[in-house]
Amino acid sequence: IRFKKRKSLHDRDNEKSNLEELRVLIKEQTETIIESIKDQQIRATEIQQKQHTKQMDIFRQFLMKF
């Protein structure tokens, strides 16, 4: 018969510390990813706005010919 060995207080403290470090790392990475996505969204919106403005200019020029 095998008995489960009880984790020592030191082992539990190490485990808690490791989990806390992992939680902090995940939070930092998540924040970095969110910032990157926000930056990409801003750039994409700016590009779309420029394209829209160019298309409207072309359309205005087309309408002025008639």
CSV table of C-alpha atoms in Angstrom, one decimal:
chain,number,residue,atom,x,y,z
A,1,ILE,CA,0.0,0.0,0.0
A,2,ARG,CA,1.3,3.4,-1.0
A,3,PHE,CA,0.5,6.5,1.0
A,4,LYS,CA,0.4,9.9,-0.6
A,5,LYS,CA,3.1,12.0,0.8
A,6,ARG,CA,1.8,15.2,2.2
A,7,LYS,CA,3.2,18.3,0.7
A,8,SER,CA,5.4,20.2,3.0
A,9,LEU,CA,4.6,23.8,3.8
A,10,HIS,CA,7.7,24.8,1.9
A,11,ASP,CA,6.5,23.0,-1.2
A,12,ARG,CA,3.1,24.6,-0.9
A,13,ASP,CA,4.6,28.1,-0.6
A,14,ASN,CA,6.8,27.4,-3.6
A,15,GLU,CA,3.8,26.3,-5.6
A,16,LYS,CA,1.8,29.4,-4.6
A,17,SER,CA,4.8,31.6,-5.5
A,18,ASN,CA,5.2,29.9,-8.9
A,19,LEU,CA,1.5,30.3,-9.6
A,20,GLU,CA,1.6,33.9,-8.7
A,21,GLU,CA,4.6,34.5,-11.0
A,22,LEU,CA,2.7,32.7,-13.8
A,23,ARG,CA,-0.4,34.8,-13.2
A,24,VAL,CA,1.7,38.0,-13.4
A,25,LEU,CA,3.4,36.9,-16.6
A,26,ILE,CA,0.1,36.0,-18.2
A,27,LYS,CA,-1.4,39.4,-17.2
A,28,GLU,CA,1.6,41.2,-18.6
A,29,GLN,CA,1.5,39.3,-21.9
A,30,THR,CA,-2.2,39.9,-22.1
A,31,GLU,CA,-1.8,43.6,-21.7
A,32,THR,CA,1.0,43.6,-24.3
A,33,ILE,CA,-1.3,41.8,-26.8
A,34,ILE,CA,-4.2,44.1,-26.1
A,35,GLU,CA,-2.0,47.2,-26.7
A,36,SER,CA,-0.8,45.6,-30.0
A,37,ILE,CA,-4.3,44.9,-31.1
A,38,LYS,CA,-5.4,48.5,-30.3
A,39,ASP,CA,-2.4,49.9,-32.3
A,40,GLN,CA,-3.3,47.7,-35.3
A,41,GLN,CA,-6.9,48.7,-35.1
A,42,ILE,CA,-5.9,52.4,-35.1
A,43,ARG,CA,-3.6,52.0,-38.0
A,44,ALA,CA,-6.2,50.0,-40.0
A,45,THR,CA,-8.8,52.7,-39.3
A,46,GLU,CA,-6.4,55.5,-40.4
A,47,ILE,CA,-5.6,53.6,-43.7
A,48,GLN,CA,-9.3,53.0,-44.3
A,49,GLN,CA,-10.1,56.7,-43.8
A,50,LYS,CA,-7.3,57.7,-46.2
A,51,GLN,CA,-8.6,55.3,-48.8
A,52,HIS,CA,-12.1,56.5,-48.4
A,53,THR,CA,-11.0,60.1,-48.8
A,54,LYS,CA,-9.1,59.3,-52.0
A,55,GLN,CA,-12.1,57.5,-53.4
A,56,MET,CA,-14.4,60.4,-52.6
A,57,ASP,CA,-11.9,62.8,-54.3
A,58,ILE,CA,-11.9,60.6,-57.4
A,59,PHE,CA,-15.7,60.4,-57.3
A,60,ARG,CA,-16.0,64.3,-57.0
A,61,GLN,CA,-13.7,64.7,-59.9
A,62,PHE,CA,-15.8,62.3,-61.9
A,63,LEU,CA,-19.0,64.2,-61.1
A,64,MET,CA,-17.5,67.5,-62.0
A,65,LYS,CA,-16.9,66.3,-65.6
A,66,PHE,CA,-20.6,66.1,-66.1
